[in-house]
Amino acid sequence: MASNTHSFAEIHPLELQEIKKRRIHAELPEGDPEHDSIALCLSGGGIRSATFNLGILQAMERQGQLKYVDYLSTVSGGGYIGSSLTWFMSAFKNPRFPFGTRRQHHNADEGRVLAWLRGHGNYLTPGEGLNLWALIGAVLTGTLINLAVLVPLFLSLIYFLSQDYFNFIPLFISLDGAPQYLKDSGFTRLITIGLILFGLFLLVAFVYSIGTSISKLRTSTYQRSVRKIGGVLLVCSVGLIIIGSIPFVHYAMQLYAADWIRSLMSVISLSGIASVLAALKGKEGGNESKGLRAFALGVGLSLLIYGLFLWFYHVMVSYESLPVWLYVALGFSLILAVFANIQELDQYLDSMQKKVR
């Protein structure tokens, strides 16, 4: 049986000839399609990208640039308008741009084409119960599942760090006046480890400084490696010290704050204010404002997370043993972690947002 397949070497010259024919039909020079071909790519994103790409096509046609395009590549939402364009321009003997580019086209054939697309575009809308409430339900589902997986683990970790299971790690800091339960807790050991790592960071910084005077150590590979090591040591040391400070902040609040809950809410409120200020600042535009927005938002989220962990510690510090309800929560968390596909839930939520919008 004869094969119907053709090699690239056979098809490519025919393709170039078709491009030349298209250019002649568009009253353009033949040129050399193998070296001067132009492609237009329409990206995806649902009905939003189809609408956006329609505007791009209209603008290019209005400026007389669309006729120079030899290839059209589309994906997802871009395929909606791209396939519509190619169908219209190939279905008539005298093809022309079907969507119009000016206001006077609204009452002509081009306007009727767009009106038909608008009138028959219900297959692009959510429908079948996929509305705003469905989106809210999807968001709550994803949020609750993530919390159900992570919160029991964090509570258990905080409980174990608050115990004296880590006394084999020596303390290198003085805690005169602090309660014994703070001295014996794993949080204090985290501070110790964080201080050791910070000392190592200073040592790496010293070695790096000395290395700048040695020609063999001034290579970019060496400098990059030392900087990476220093960055890892610094972020680990700061993170461990901040986590280790949780019970000390809790103890100080109990001593000096009349109302623990009110103090905790002050921390969370401060984070919220910082986040709002960051969002408002970001609307002004410019690289500086964007950098400030990112910094303020990072500070706000960090304070929010710290406040939540303070509350977790406040809940767990009163238990002498791991409570039964937490065992149940851990079992439920394990089941979700094993059988729930969090990535699939995130993708579903993303698709829901696109459909509802």
XYZ file of C-alpha atoms in Angstrom, residues 189-333:
145
model
C 16.370 25.933 70.712
C 15.195 27.341 67.407
C 16.497 30.739 68.479
C 19.806 29.119 69.415
C 20.090 27.379 66.037
C 19.109 30.619 64.302
C 21.869 32.516 66.112
C 24.397 29.824 65.147
C 23.333 30.067 61.512
C 23.602 33.846 61.665
C 27.130 33.454 63.004
C 27.912 31.183 60.063
C 26.463 33.830 57.755
C 28.850 36.392 59.225
C 31.712 33.914 58.734
C 30.721 33.414 55.080
C 30.555 37.202 54.628
C 34.060 37.482 56.121
C 35.409 34.748 53.847
C 33.768 36.385 50.849
C 35.362 39.732 51.724
C 38.795 38.147 52.067
C 38.309 36.326 48.772
C 37.907 39.604 46.882
C 41.653 40.232 47.305
C 42.610 36.836 45.868
C 42.531 36.631 42.084
C 41.587 32.937 41.978
C 38.565 33.609 44.198
C 37.213 36.521 42.183
C 35.542 34.305 39.598
C 31.819 34.747 39.076
C 31.193 31.061 39.836
C 32.869 31.306 43.247
C 31.182 34.598 44.122
C 27.761 33.295 43.083
C 28.204 30.137 45.181
C 29.257 32.099 48.258
C 26.343 34.503 47.854
C 23.895 31.616 47.548
C 25.237 29.996 50.709
C 25.095 33.318 52.545
C 21.515 33.918 51.402
C 20.365 30.475 52.572
C 22.053 30.912 55.955
C 20.549 34.380 56.418
C 16.964 33.428 55.540
C 17.126 30.298 57.706
C 18.576 32.166 60.684
C 16.034 34.994 60.512
C 13.155 32.536 60.022
C 14.162 30.365 62.983
C 14.658 33.379 65.263
C 11.236 34.802 64.330
C 9.510 31.453 64.896
C 11.380 30.959 68.161
C 10.219 34.354 69.403
C 6.525 33.342 69.390
C 6.293 32.104 73.017
C 8.287 35.101 74.306
C 5.937 37.538 72.549
C 3.000 35.553 73.957
C 4.484 35.731 77.464
C 5.118 39.482 77.160
C 1.554 40.079 76.021
C 0.202 38.146 78.974
C 2.307 40.292 81.313
C 1.722 43.727 79.831
C -1.530 43.467 77.847
C -4.843 43.639 79.662
C -6.579 41.649 76.978
C -4.664 38.971 75.008
C -7.249 38.710 72.247
C -7.251 42.475 71.816
C -3.466 42.469 71.493
C -3.590 39.653 68.963
C -6.195 41.501 66.924
C -3.956 44.573 66.994
C -1.220 42.578 65.265
C -3.635 41.263 62.634
C -5.200 44.701 62.143
C -1.775 46.260 61.663
C -1.048 43.713 58.938
C -4.355 44.522 57.274
C -3.634 48.254 57.340
C -0.184 47.684 55.831
C -1.692 45.555 53.070
C -4.358 48.153 52.254
C -1.781 50.968 52.181
C 0.370 48.850 49.881
C -2.524 48.248 47.502
C -3.414 51.967 47.403
C 0.188 52.947 46.865
C 0.523 50.481 43.992
C -2.186 52.281 41.992
C 0.059 55.288 41.461
C 2.209 53.370 38.955
C 5.948 53.479 38.435
C 8.665 51.052 39.450
C 9.280 52.733 42.804
C 5.640 52.525 43.868
C 5.448 48.910 42.731
C 8.529 48.088 44.797
C 7.079 49.853 47.834
C 3.769 48.072 47.284
C 5.492 44.685 47.180
C 7.456 45.501 50.345
C 4.432 46.790 52.276
C 2.320 43.853 51.144
C 5.049 41.436 52.247
C 5.215 43.111 55.662
C 1.434 42.999 55.994
C 1.188 39.313 55.113
C 4.114 38.486 57.418
C 2.391 40.214 60.344
C -0.838 38.405 59.540
C 0.888 34.998 59.534
C 2.774 35.852 62.723
C -0.485 36.844 64.414
C -2.105 33.551 63.364
C 0.810 31.556 64.777
C 0.590 33.517 68.009
C -3.031 32.466 68.216
C -2.090 28.836 67.445
C 0.428 28.943 70.305
C -2.169 30.491 72.617
C -4.509 27.576 71.843
C -1.927 24.792 72.276
C 0.137 26.032 75.226
C -2.575 25.100 77.731
C -2.549 21.386 76.783
C -0.326 19.021 78.731
C -0.766 16.316 76.090
C -1.877 16.257 72.487
C -5.704 16.573 72.589
C -7.954 13.922 71.061
C -9.571 16.407 68.679
C -6.166 17.145 67.180
C -5.542 13.427 66.551
C -8.841 13.339 64.664
C -7.910 16.498 62.731
C -4.516 15.010 61.839
C -6.180 11.860 60.535
C -8.563 13.925 58.447
C -5.627 16.008 57.208
